[in-house]
mmCIF file of C-alpha atoms in Angstrom:
data_model
loop_
_atom_site.group_PDB
_atom_site.id
_atom_site.type_symbol
_atom_site.label_atom_id
_atom_site.label_comp_id
_atom_site.label_asym_id
_atom_site.label_seq_id
_atom_site.Cartn_x
_atom_site.Cartn_y
_atom_site.Cartn_z
ATOM 1 C CA MET A 625 -51.203 -53.540 -99.108
ATOM 2 C CA PRO A 626 -51.303 -55.365 -97.090
ATOM 3 C CA ILE A 627 -54.335 -54.380 -95.433
ATOM 4 C CA LEU A 628 -55.795 -55.955 -92.256
ATOM 5 C CA GLN A 629 -59.951 -56.225 -90.909
ATOM 6 C CA VAL A 630 -59.702 -57.189 -86.900
ATOM 7 C CA HIS A 631 -63.098 -58.373 -85.322
ATOM 8 C CA LEU A 632 -62.978 -57.530 -81.741
ATOM 9 C CA LEU A 633 -64.960 -57.532 -79.060
ATOM 10 C CA LYS A 634 -65.312 -53.419 -77.780
ATOM 11 C CA GLY A 635 -64.338 -52.925 -74.690
ATOM 12 C CA ARG A 636 -60.732 -52.084 -74.315
ATOM 13 C CA THR A 637 -58.399 -49.151 -74.181
ATOM 14 C CA ALA A 638 -57.509 -46.340 -76.367
ATOM 15 C CA ASP A 639 -53.731 -47.697 -74.595
ATOM 16 C CA GLN A 640 -54.998 -51.177 -75.727
ATOM 17 C CA LYS A 641 -54.991 -50.806 -79.246
ATOM 18 C CA ARG A 642 -51.992 -48.465 -80.178
ATOM 19 C CA GLN A 643 -50.275 -51.121 -78.332
ATOM 20 C CA LEU A 644 -52.586 -53.343 -81.242
ATOM 21 C CA VAL A 645 -51.686 -51.542 -84.348
ATOM 22 C CA ARG A 646 -48.286 -50.805 -83.495
ATOM 23 C CA GLU A 647 -46.809 -54.279 -82.971
ATOM 24 C CA VAL A 648 -49.262 -56.055 -85.530
ATOM 25 C CA THR A 649 -47.342 -53.177 -87.784
ATOM 26 C CA GLU A 650 -44.770 -54.081 -86.551
ATOM 27 C CA ALA A 651 -45.253 -58.279 -87.213
ATOM 28 C CA VAL A 652 -46.518 -57.783 -90.815
ATOM 29 C CA SER A 653 -43.623 -55.358 -91.632
ATOM 30 C CA ARG A 654 -41.073 -57.459 -90.650
ATOM 31 C CA SER A 655 -43.008 -60.838 -92.058
ATOM 32 C CA LEU A 656 -43.848 -59.797 -95.410
ATOM 33 C CA ASP A 657 -40.883 -57.154 -96.439
ATOM 34 C CA VAL A 658 -43.247 -53.870 -96.854
ATOM 35 C CA ARG A 659 -43.122 -50.871 -95.571
ATOM 36 C CA PRO A 660 -44.819 -50.219 -92.171
ATOM 37 C CA ASP A 661 -46.684 -46.879 -94.119
ATOM 38 C CA GLN A 662 -47.976 -49.701 -96.543
ATOM 39 C CA VAL A 663 -49.845 -51.527 -93.483
ATOM 40 C CA ARG A 664 -53.701 -50.086 -92.923
ATOM 41 C CA ILE A 665 -55.645 -51.602 -90.159
ATOM 42 C CA ILE A 666 -59.192 -51.625 -89.334
ATOM 43 C CA LEU A 667 -60.214 -52.170 -85.741
ATOM 44 C CA SER A 668 -64.176 -53.828 -85.808
ATOM 45 C CA GLU A 669 -65.482 -53.920 -82.371
ATOM 46 C CA MET A 670 -68.431 -55.693 -81.467
ATOM 47 C CA ASP A 671 -71.438 -56.216 -78.893
ATOM 48 C CA ARG A 672 -70.713 -59.330 -76.627
ATOM 49 C CA GLU A 673 -74.817 -59.354 -78.245
ATOM 50 C CA ASP A 674 -73.203 -59.478 -82.082
ATOM 51 C CA TYR A 675 -70.812 -62.867 -81.130
ATOM 52 C CA ALA A 676 -71.770 -66.108 -81.544
ATOM 53 C CA ILE A 677 -69.726 -69.308 -80.595
ATOM 54 C CA ALA A 678 -71.403 -73.072 -80.648
ATOM 55 C CA GLY A 679 -74.876 -70.884 -81.946
ATOM 56 C CA THR A 680 -74.760 -68.673 -78.309
ATOM 57 C CA LEU A 681 -74.042 -65.382 -78.117
ATOM 58 C CA VAL A 682 -71.102 -64.613 -76.263
ATOM 59 C CA ALA A 683 -73.578 -62.159 -74.579
ATOM 60 C CA ASP A 684 -75.122 -65.518 -73.039
ATOM 61 C CA ARG A 685 -72.097 -67.473 -71.729
ATOM 62 C CA SER A 686 -71.617 -67.183 -67.795
ATOM 63 C CA MET B 1022 -64.085 -72.708 -88.744
ATOM 64 C CA PRO B 1023 -66.516 -71.266 -89.989
ATOM 65 C CA ILE B 1024 -66.689 -67.963 -90.007
ATOM 66 C CA LEU B 1025 -69.425 -66.354 -90.887
ATOM 67 C CA GLN B 1026 -70.350 -62.069 -91.105
ATOM 68 C CA VAL B 1027 -73.586 -61.339 -91.051
ATOM 69 C CA HIS B 1028 -74.672 -57.676 -92.341
ATOM 70 C CA LEU B 1029 -78.072 -57.024 -90.959
ATOM 71 C CA LEU B 1030 -80.214 -54.106 -90.860
ATOM 72 C CA LYS B 1031 -80.355 -52.410 -87.509
ATOM 73 C CA GLY B 1032 -83.204 -53.348 -84.756
ATOM 74 C CA ARG B 1033 -83.262 -57.437 -84.335
ATOM 75 C CA THR B 1034 -84.548 -58.074 -80.494
ATOM 76 C CA ALA B 1035 -82.206 -59.829 -78.439
ATOM 77 C CA ASP B 1036 -84.959 -63.145 -79.146
ATOM 78 C CA GLN B 1037 -84.067 -62.693 -82.820
ATOM 79 C CA LYS B 1038 -80.630 -62.719 -82.555
ATOM 80 C CA ARG B 1039 -80.749 -65.489 -80.060
ATOM 81 C CA GLN B 1040 -82.620 -67.487 -82.663
ATOM 82 C CA LEU B 1041 -80.560 -66.810 -85.455
ATOM 83 C CA VAL B 1042 -77.087 -67.332 -84.564
ATOM 84 C CA ARG B 1043 -78.826 -70.996 -83.218
ATOM 85 C CA GLU B 1044 -80.653 -72.440 -86.658
ATOM 86 C CA VAL B 1045 -77.244 -70.957 -88.703
ATOM 87 C CA THR B 1046 -75.411 -72.299 -86.432
ATOM 88 C CA GLU B 1047 -77.288 -75.855 -86.846
ATOM 89 C CA ALA B 1048 -77.409 -75.748 -90.390
ATOM 90 C CA VAL B 1049 -73.860 -74.899 -90.397
ATOM 91 C CA SER B 1050 -73.024 -77.701 -88.669
ATOM 92 C CA ARG B 1051 -75.588 -80.347 -90.596
ATOM 93 C CA SER B 1052 -74.496 -79.593 -94.261
ATOM 94 C CA LEU B 1053 -70.525 -78.466 -93.249
ATOM 95 C CA ASP B 1054 -69.918 -82.118 -90.878
ATOM 96 C CA VAL B 1055 -68.450 -79.846 -88.287
ATOM 97 C CA ARG B 1056 -68.793 -79.326 -84.706
ATOM 98 C CA PRO B 1057 -71.616 -76.648 -83.163
ATOM 99 C CA ASP B 1058 -68.334 -75.008 -81.202
ATOM 100 C CA GLN B 1059 -66.014 -74.504 -84.645
ATOM 101 C CA VAL B 1060 -68.555 -72.384 -86.152
ATOM 102 C CA ARG B 1061 -68.529 -68.206 -85.548
ATOM 103 C CA ILE B 1062 -70.892 -65.239 -85.764
ATOM 104 C CA ILE B 1063 -70.424 -62.411 -86.219
ATOM 105 C CA LEU B 1064 -73.266 -59.569 -86.763
ATOM 106 C CA SER B 1065 -72.582 -55.893 -88.277
ATOM 107 C CA GLU B 1066 -75.427 -54.265 -87.748
ATOM 108 C CA MET B 1067 -76.204 -50.871 -89.748
ATOM 109 C CA ASP B 1068 -78.001 -47.904 -90.183
ATOM 110 C CA ARG B 1069 -80.405 -47.903 -92.650
ATOM 111 C CA GLU B 1070 -78.509 -44.539 -94.603
ATOM 112 C CA ASP B 1071 -75.619 -47.238 -94.471
ATOM 113 C CA TYR B 1072 -76.765 -49.688 -96.634
ATOM 114 C CA ALA B 1073 -78.090 -48.636 -100.642
ATOM 115 C CA ILE B 1074 -79.997 -50.997 -103.331
ATOM 116 C CA ALA B 1075 -79.468 -49.634 -106.702
ATOM 117 C CA GLY B 1076 -77.894 -46.276 -105.546
ATOM 118 C CA THR B 1077 -81.166 -45.133 -103.110
ATOM 119 C CA LEU B 1078 -79.878 -45.238 -99.763
ATOM 120 C CA VAL B 1079 -82.751 -47.565 -97.718
ATOM 121 C CA ALA B 1080 -83.637 -44.820 -95.443
ATOM 122 C CA ASP B 1081 -84.470 -42.592 -98.356
ATOM 123 C CA ARG B 1082 -86.504 -45.871 -100.349
ATOM 124 C CA SER B 1083 -90.431 -45.215 -98.995
ATOM 125 C CA MET C 694 -80.852 -57.509 -96.975
ATOM 126 C CA PRO C 695 -79.752 -59.204 -95.092
ATOM 127 C CA ILE C 696 -75.601 -60.412 -96.683
ATOM 128 C CA LEU C 697 -74.149 -63.249 -95.099
ATOM 129 C CA GLN C 698 -69.793 -63.843 -95.997
ATOM 130 C CA VAL C 699 -68.927 -67.431 -94.445
ATOM 131 C CA HIS C 700 -65.443 -68.543 -94.713
ATOM 132 C CA LEU C 701 -65.134 -71.931 -94.746
ATOM 133 C CA LEU C 702 -61.951 -74.386 -96.373
ATOM 134 C CA LYS C 703 -61.877 -75.478 -99.559
ATOM 135 C CA GLY C 704 -63.057 -79.807 -99.687
ATOM 136 C CA ARG C 705 -66.901 -79.222 -100.351
ATOM 137 C CA THR C 706 -68.933 -80.874 -102.529
ATOM 138 C CA ALA C 707 -71.150 -78.387 -104.397
ATOM 139 C CA ASP C 708 -74.588 -80.838 -103.120
ATOM 140 C CA GLN C 709 -72.770 -78.952 -99.541
ATOM 141 C CA LYS C 710 -72.845 -75.817 -100.202
ATOM 142 C CA ARG C 711 -76.567 -76.264 -101.806
ATOM 143 C CA GLN C 712 -77.651 -77.767 -98.769
ATOM 144 C CA LEU C 713 -75.707 -75.527 -96.667
ATOM 145 C CA VAL C 714 -77.351 -71.914 -98.538
ATOM 146 C CA ARG C 715 -80.945 -73.066 -98.626
ATOM 147 C CA GLU C 716 -80.056 -74.211 -94.943
ATOM 148 C CA VAL C 717 -78.977 -71.203 -93.708
ATOM 149 C CA THR C 718 -81.457 -69.376 -95.773
ATOM 150 C CA GLU C 719 -84.448 -70.886 -94.600
ATOM 151 C CA ALA C 720 -82.738 -69.617 -90.901
ATOM 152 C CA VAL C 721 -82.701 -66.846 -91.606
ATOM 153 C CA SER C 722 -85.689 -66.035 -92.904
ATOM 154 C CA ARG C 723 -87.547 -67.143 -90.334
ATOM 155 C CA SER C 724 -85.833 -65.957 -87.118
ATOM 156 C CA LEU C 725 -85.362 -62.455 -88.942
ATOM 157 C CA ASP C 726 -88.231 -62.909 -90.586
ATOM 158 C CA VAL C 727 -87.164 -61.674 -94.242
ATOM 159 C CA ARG C 728 -88.206 -63.185 -97.270
ATOM 160 C CA PRO C 729 -86.099 -65.716 -98.947
ATOM 161 C CA ASP C 730 -84.832 -63.289 -101.918
ATOM 162 C CA GLN C 731 -83.904 -60.764 -100.132
ATOM 163 C CA VAL C 732 -80.644 -63.041 -98.050
ATOM 164 C CA ARG C 733 -78.006 -63.371 -100.066
ATOM 165 C CA ILE C 734 -74.805 -65.677 -98.915
ATOM 166 C CA ILE C 735 -71.205 -65.465 -100.402
ATOM 167 C CA LEU C 736 -68.909 -68.460 -99.568
ATOM 168 C CA SER C 737 -65.535 -67.372 -99.300
ATOM 169 C CA GLU C 738 -63.349 -70.385 -99.504
ATOM 170 C CA MET C 739 -59.988 -70.444 -98.307
ATOM 171 C CA ASP C 740 -56.994 -73.654 -98.156
ATOM 172 C CA ARG C 741 -55.200 -74.965 -95.561
ATOM 173 C CA GLU C 742 -51.725 -72.816 -95.634
ATOM 174 C CA ASP C 743 -54.684 -69.503 -95.565
ATOM 175 C CA TYR C 744 -56.714 -70.287 -92.159
ATOM 176 C CA ALA C 745 -54.307 -70.328 -89.507
ATOM 177 C CA ILE C 746 -55.636 -70.616 -85.397
ATOM 178 C CA ALA C 747 -53.680 -70.100 -82.208
ATOM 179 C CA GLY C 748 -50.813 -68.960 -84.637
ATOM 180 C CA THR C 749 -50.445 -71.922 -86.368
ATOM 181 C CA LEU C 750 -51.229 -72.521 -90.167
ATOM 182 C CA VAL C 751 -54.511 -75.016 -90.003
ATOM 183 C CA ALA C 752 -51.872 -76.984 -93.112
ATOM 184 C CA ASP C 753 -49.008 -77.584 -90.023
ATOM 185 C CA ARG C 754 -51.754 -78.942 -87.350
ATOM 186 C CA SER C 755 -51.419 -82.157 -87.120
ATOM 187 C CA MET D 834 -62.371 -63.561 -80.505
ATOM 188 C CA PRO D 835 -60.043 -62.000 -82.370
ATOM 189 C CA ILE D 836 -60.927 -62.795 -85.244
ATOM 190 C CA LEU D 837 -58.399 -61.038 -88.466
ATOM 191 C CA GLN D 838 -58.266 -61.055 -91.827
ATOM 192 C CA VAL D 839 -55.159 -60.263 -93.909
ATOM 193 C CA HIS D 840 -55.592 -58.670 -97.924
ATOM 194 C CA LEU D 841 -52.177 -59.263 -99.134
ATOM 195 C CA LEU D 842 -50.827 -59.248 -103.160
ATOM 196 C CA LYS D 843 -49.900 -62.960 -103.927
ATOM 197 C CA GLY D 844 -47.004 -64.305 -104.005
ATOM 198 C CA ARG D 845 -45.555 -65.125 -100.266
ATOM 199 C CA THR D 846 -44.313 -68.124 -99.141
ATOM 200 C CA ALA D 847 -45.429 -71.405 -97.113
ATOM 201 C CA ASP D 848 -42.296 -69.524 -94.916
ATOM 202 C CA GLN D 849 -43.357 -66.069 -94.950
ATOM 203 C CA LYS D 850 -47.569 -67.375 -93.913
ATOM 204 C CA ARG D 851 -46.356 -68.908 -91.387
ATOM 205 C CA GLN D 852 -44.285 -66.032 -89.739
ATOM 206 C CA LEU D 853 -47.269 -63.907 -90.093
ATOM 207 C CA VAL D 854 -49.561 -66.112 -88.484
ATOM 208 C CA ARG D 855 -47.304 -66.244 -85.916
ATOM 209 C CA GLU D 856 -45.845 -63.308 -84.914
ATOM 210 C CA VAL D 857 -49.433 -60.588 -85.670
ATOM 211 C CA THR D 858 -51.124 -63.609 -83.233
ATOM 212 C CA GLU D 859 -48.109 -62.995 -80.912
ATOM 213 C CA ALA D 860 -49.196 -59.269 -80.959
ATOM 214 C CA VAL D 861 -52.699 -60.036 -80.986
ATOM 215 C CA SER D 862 -52.083 -61.759 -77.751
ATOM 216 C CA ARG D 863 -50.086 -59.724 -75.966
ATOM 217 C CA SER D 864 -51.917 -55.927 -76.729
ATOM 218 C CA LEU D 865 -55.033 -57.148 -76.345
ATOM 219 C CA ASP D 866 -54.205 -59.901 -73.564
ATOM 220 C CA VAL D 867 -55.732 -63.153 -75.074
ATOM 221 C CA ARG D 868 -54.655 -66.742 -74.982
ATOM 222 C CA PRO D 869 -52.886 -67.054 -78.636
ATOM 223 C CA ASP D 870 -55.641 -70.335 -79.712
ATOM 224 C CA GLN D 871 -58.087 -67.819 -79.168
ATOM 225 C CA VAL D 872 -56.523 -65.897 -82.435
ATOM 226 C CA ARG D 873 -57.758 -67.108 -85.945
ATOM 227 C CA ILE D 874 -56.506 -65.552 -88.711
ATOM 228 C CA ILE D 875 -57.454 -65.219 -92.262
ATOM 229 C CA LEU D 876 -55.040 -64.772 -95.704
ATOM 230 C CA SER D 877 -57.323 -63.527 -97.973
ATOM 231 C CA GLU D 878 -54.754 -63.525 -100.897
ATOM 232 C CA MET D 879 -55.008 -60.799 -104.435
ATOM 233 C CA ASP D 880 -53.698 -61.276 -108.125
ATOM 234 C CA ARG D 881 -52.248 -57.588 -108.886
ATOM 235 C CA GLU D 882 -55.035 -57.438 -111.375
ATOM 236 C CA ASP D 883 -57.334 -56.822 -108.409
ATOM 237 C CA TYR D 884 -56.275 -54.436 -105.949
ATOM 238 C CA ALA D 885 -55.879 -51.268 -107.344
ATOM 239 C CA ILE D 886 -55.078 -47.702 -105.428
ATOM 240 C CA ALA D 887 -55.603 -44.190 -107.094
ATOM 241 C CA GLY D 888 -58.436 -45.802 -109.677
ATOM 242 C CA THR D 889 -55.167 -48.210 -111.402
ATOM 243 C CA LEU D 890 -54.965 -51.444 -111.340
ATOM 244 C CA VAL D 891 -51.569 -52.836 -108.791
ATOM 245 C CA ALA D 892 -50.629 -54.474 -112.423
ATOM 246 C CA ASP D 893 -50.711 -51.587 -114.302
ATOM 247 C CA ARG D 894 -48.836 -49.693 -112.175
ATOM 248 C CA SER D 895 -44.713 -49.930 -113.488
ATOM 249 C CA MET E 1052 -59.451 -44.243 -96.329
ATOM 250 C CA PRO E 1053 -61.648 -44.977 -98.048
ATOM 251 C CA ILE E 1054 -60.942 -48.762 -98.940
ATOM 252 C CA LEU E 1055 -63.757 -50.076 -101.371
ATOM 253 C CA GLN E 1056 -64.547 -54.476 -101.380
ATOM 254 C CA VAL E 1057 -66.573 -55.357 -104.928
ATOM 255 C CA HIS E 1058 -67.618 -58.626 -104.365
ATOM 256 C CA LEU E 1059 -68.511 -59.748 -108.253
ATOM 257 C CA LEU E 1060 -69.003 -62.932 -109.888
ATOM 258 C CA LYS E 1061 -66.076 -63.972 -111.953
ATOM 259 C CA GLY E 1062 -65.869 -63.466 -115.628
ATOM 260 C CA ARG E 1063 -64.841 -59.785 -116.327
ATOM 261 C CA THR E 1064 -62.103 -59.195 -118.567
ATOM 262 C CA ALA E 1065 -59.036 -56.631 -117.720
ATOM 263 C CA ASP E 1066 -60.154 -53.408 -119.222
ATOM 264 C CA GLN E 1067 -63.406 -53.433 -117.263
ATOM 265 C CA LYS E 1068 -61.649 -54.113 -114.114
ATOM 266 C CA ARG E 1069 -59.698 -51.182 -114.795
ATOM 267 C CA GLN E 1070 -63.208 -48.580 -116.213
ATOM 268 C CA LEU E 1071 -64.497 -50.253 -112.666
ATOM 269 C CA VAL E 1072 -61.359 -48.369 -110.165
ATOM 270 C CA ARG E 1073 -61.250 -45.690 -112.070
ATOM 271 C CA GLU E 1074 -65.071 -44.497 -112.518
ATOM 272 C CA VAL E 1075 -65.461 -45.601 -108.272
ATOM 273 C CA THR E 1076 -62.120 -44.111 -107.435
ATOM 274 C CA GLU E 1077 -63.508 -40.544 -109.466
ATOM 275 C CA ALA E 1078 -67.084 -41.536 -107.698
ATOM 276 C CA VAL E 1079 -65.732 -42.211 -104.463
ATOM 277 C CA SER E 1080 -63.049 -38.795 -104.705
ATOM 278 C CA ARG E 1081 -65.521 -36.380 -105.669
ATOM 279 C CA SER E 1082 -68.635 -37.348 -103.046
ATOM 280 C CA LEU E 1083 -65.578 -37.697 -100.327
ATOM 281 C CA ASP E 1084 -63.906 -35.416 -100.923
ATOM 282 C CA VAL E 1085 -60.715 -37.330 -100.698
ATOM 283 C CA ARG E 1086 -57.710 -37.692 -102.832
ATOM 284 C CA PRO E 1087 -57.664 -40.449 -105.523
ATOM 285 C CA ASP E 1088 -54.477 -41.449 -103.986
ATOM 286 C CA GLN E 1089 -56.578 -42.129 -100.318
ATOM 287 C CA VAL E 1090 -58.567 -44.425 -102.411
ATOM 288 C CA ARG E 1091 -58.226 -48.630 -102.138
ATOM 289 C CA ILE E 1092 -60.519 -50.786 -104.093
ATOM 290 C CA ILE E 1093 -59.841 -54.574 -103.341
ATOM 291 C CA LEU E 1094 -61.256 -56.771 -106.403
ATOM 292 C CA SER E 1095 -63.155 -60.239 -104.047
ATOM 293 C CA GLU E 1096 -63.766 -62.441 -107.588
ATOM 294 C CA MET E 1097 -66.406 -65.017 -106.987
ATOM 295 C CA ASP E 1098 -67.274 -68.625 -108.343
ATOM 296 C CA ARG E 1099 -71.413 -69.521 -109.698
ATOM 297 C CA GLU E 1100 -70.545 -71.728 -107.078
ATOM 298 C CA ASP E 1101 -70.353 -69.543 -104.667
ATOM 299 C CA TYR E 1102 -73.113 -67.165 -104.349
ATOM 300 C CA ALA E 1103 -76.135 -67.352 -103.486
ATOM 301 C CA ILE E 1104 -79.758 -66.071 -104.021
ATOM 302 C CA ALA E 1105 -83.174 -66.966 -102.125
ATOM 303 C CA GLY E 1106 -81.265 -69.897 -100.838
ATOM 304 C CA THR E 1107 -79.933 -71.079 -104.468
ATOM 305 C CA LEU E 1108 -76.838 -70.533 -105.884
ATOM 306 C CA VAL E 1109 -76.357 -68.271 -108.584
ATOM 307 C CA ALA E 1110 -74.654 -71.768 -110.649
ATOM 308 C CA ASP E 1111 -77.652 -73.136 -110.328
ATOM 309 C CA ARG E 1112 -80.156 -70.688 -111.920
ATOM 310 C CA SER E 1113 -81.430 -70.840 -115.345
ATOM 311 C CA MET F 1500 -74.154 -58.919 -107.426
ATOM 312 C CA PRO F 1501 -72.240 -56.971 -106.953
ATOM 313 C CA ILE F 1502 -72.041 -56.110 -102.881
ATOM 314 C CA LEU F 1503 -69.850 -53.358 -102.764
ATOM 315 C CA GLN F 1504 -68.303 -52.647 -99.038
ATOM 316 C CA VAL F 1505 -67.317 -48.898 -98.128
ATOM 317 C CA HIS F 1506 -64.745 -48.338 -94.664
ATOM 318 C CA LEU F 1507 -64.665 -44.925 -94.324
ATOM 319 C CA LEU F 1508 -64.161 -42.551 -91.352
ATOM 320 C CA LYS F 1509 -67.074 -41.188 -89.590
ATOM 321 C CA GLY F 1510 -68.533 -37.557 -90.426
ATOM 322 C CA ARG F 1511 -69.284 -37.414 -93.055
ATOM 323 C CA THR F 1512 -72.799 -35.778 -94.301
ATOM 324 C CA ALA F 1513 -76.717 -37.823 -95.231
ATOM 325 C CA ASP F 1514 -76.013 -36.278 -98.638
ATOM 326 C CA GLN F 1515 -72.606 -37.098 -99.033
ATOM 327 C CA LYS F 1516 -73.621 -40.353 -98.204
ATOM 328 C CA ARG F 1517 -76.789 -40.071 -100.725
ATOM 329 C CA GLN F 1518 -74.218 -39.012 -103.833
ATOM 330 C CA LEU F 1519 -72.032 -41.425 -102.253
ATOM 331 C CA VAL F 1520 -73.738 -44.201 -103.351
ATOM 332 C CA ARG F 1521 -75.542 -42.292 -106.406
ATOM 333 C CA GLU F 1522 -72.663 -42.018 -107.990
ATOM 334 C CA VAL F 1523 -71.049 -45.235 -107.141
ATOM 335 C CA THR F 1524 -73.694 -47.540 -108.121
ATOM 336 C CA GLU F 1525 -73.893 -45.455 -111.646
ATOM 337 C CA ALA F 1526 -70.183 -46.206 -111.472
ATOM 338 C CA VAL F 1527 -70.122 -50.125 -110.952
ATOM 339 C CA SER F 1528 -73.788 -50.568 -113.374
ATOM 340 C CA ARG F 1529 -71.254 -49.048 -116.380
ATOM 341 C CA SER F 1530 -68.995 -50.645 -115.872
ATOM 342 C CA LEU F 1531 -69.447 -53.876 -115.457
ATOM 343 C CA ASP F 1532 -72.442 -54.092 -117.709
ATOM 344 C CA VAL F 1533 -75.625 -55.051 -114.436
ATOM 345 C CA ARG F 1534 -78.690 -53.174 -113.492
ATOM 346 C CA PRO F 1535 -78.475 -50.717 -110.761
ATOM 347 C CA ASP F 1536 -80.612 -52.480 -108.899
ATOM 348 C CA GLN F 1537 -78.705 -55.686 -109.270
ATOM 349 C CA VAL F 1538 -75.790 -52.897 -106.750
ATOM 350 C CA ARG F 1539 -76.094 -52.983 -102.985
ATOM 351 C CA ILE F 1540 -73.224 -51.332 -100.799
ATOM 352 C CA ILE F 1541 -72.541 -51.179 -97.344
ATOM 353 C CA LEU F 1542 -70.750 -48.535 -95.883
ATOM 354 C CA SER F 1543 -69.274 -49.147 -92.944
ATOM 355 C CA GLU F 1544 -67.771 -46.321 -90.949
ATOM 356 C CA MET F 1545 -65.098 -46.234 -88.637
ATOM 357 C CA ASP F 1546 -63.979 -43.468 -85.715
ATOM 358 C CA ARG F 1547 -61.012 -42.244 -86.016
ATOM 359 C CA GLU F 1548 -59.650 -44.772 -82.937
ATOM 360 C CA ASP F 1549 -60.398 -46.946 -85.132
ATOM 361 C CA TYR F 1550 -58.004 -47.096 -88.217
ATOM 362 C CA ALA F 1551 -54.757 -47.446 -88.178
ATOM 363 C CA ILE F 1552 -51.868 -46.551 -90.599
ATOM 364 C CA ALA F 1553 -48.111 -47.740 -90.400
ATOM 365 C CA GLY F 1554 -48.771 -48.422 -87.564
ATOM 366 C CA THR F 1555 -50.451 -44.927 -85.762
ATOM 367 C CA LEU F 1556 -53.885 -44.757 -85.494
ATOM 368 C CA VAL F 1557 -55.605 -42.130 -87.172
ATOM 369 C CA ALA F 1558 -56.663 -40.574 -83.944
ATOM 370 C CA ASP F 1559 -53.196 -40.072 -83.339
ATOM 371 C CA ARG F 1560 -51.532 -38.025 -86.228
ATOM 372 C CA SER F 1561 -51.581 -34.621 -87.067
#
């Protein structure tokens, strides 16, 4: 505990992912008073064709 | 709000996805009395080897 | 298949939920060409203290 | 986008949740180069009887 | 790793949950060749009013 | 019902997946007293670059 799942659009670099998991883990650890090794993060990437806002695929939005 | 995640088998066309997110958004908007732009939909596609019913992978079912 | 999870704020009536699952099932059935009995929907309700936009709990937003 | 779901044990104060969503949103915004208002966070709380590690409910662990 | 989320209807006893997490952990450990302490299970319980099959809430099915 | 989602690292063989879904379904069926055909399992595979423990991507851990 805690376990986080992050839904994000494809296209981030490995370094962006490294920064993301490091900084989110620090934020969770500080605010929930848990050790970093208790924090697990799952990154679920999506194509722009697999995410919609207001009934329109992001791939179809200008 | 609301946020929907749809788990579905791979193989649908882009047009089927367009119809899906459009019509589901309309249904959510009507029934929950929210604006369409408040509705977000994540499509999580699965291989037939990654979904099982009754202990059998769909890929192995006739 | 398909399986949908709907994250929504608490406070809807049973009738709103009935309309939601009926109309979303019809939309999914039409667009993905599946039988209604193949569609399953999980409603995951949240308190306003358990959902945040732009770093602020919905409970704290005017 | 992005959308985060945080699974955590029940028992945190409203202030801990406020700090959590604020700091996690800042971390996501910095690392993925998105605006804070694009970040949504769902907090899914669990009873100690509904989370298990190594086959044992947390409620049963000393 | 692995992390499992089990969506189930409310109403099970603590002992049923104990058996569930014990036996599922053993099954995962055997088949994926991981140690039991690497397996985490989240139980997400639902009211019968929050789950629908074929467009009908389970609460409304005979 | 019940519906399980298993988050696991990529790299398992089809046979390991077959054993996993068969044995997990049996465990769920026994402990929750449901028929096997009521149990559905979604396998969500992840790259080692998309899972983090203690703020570090598994891909970066020795």
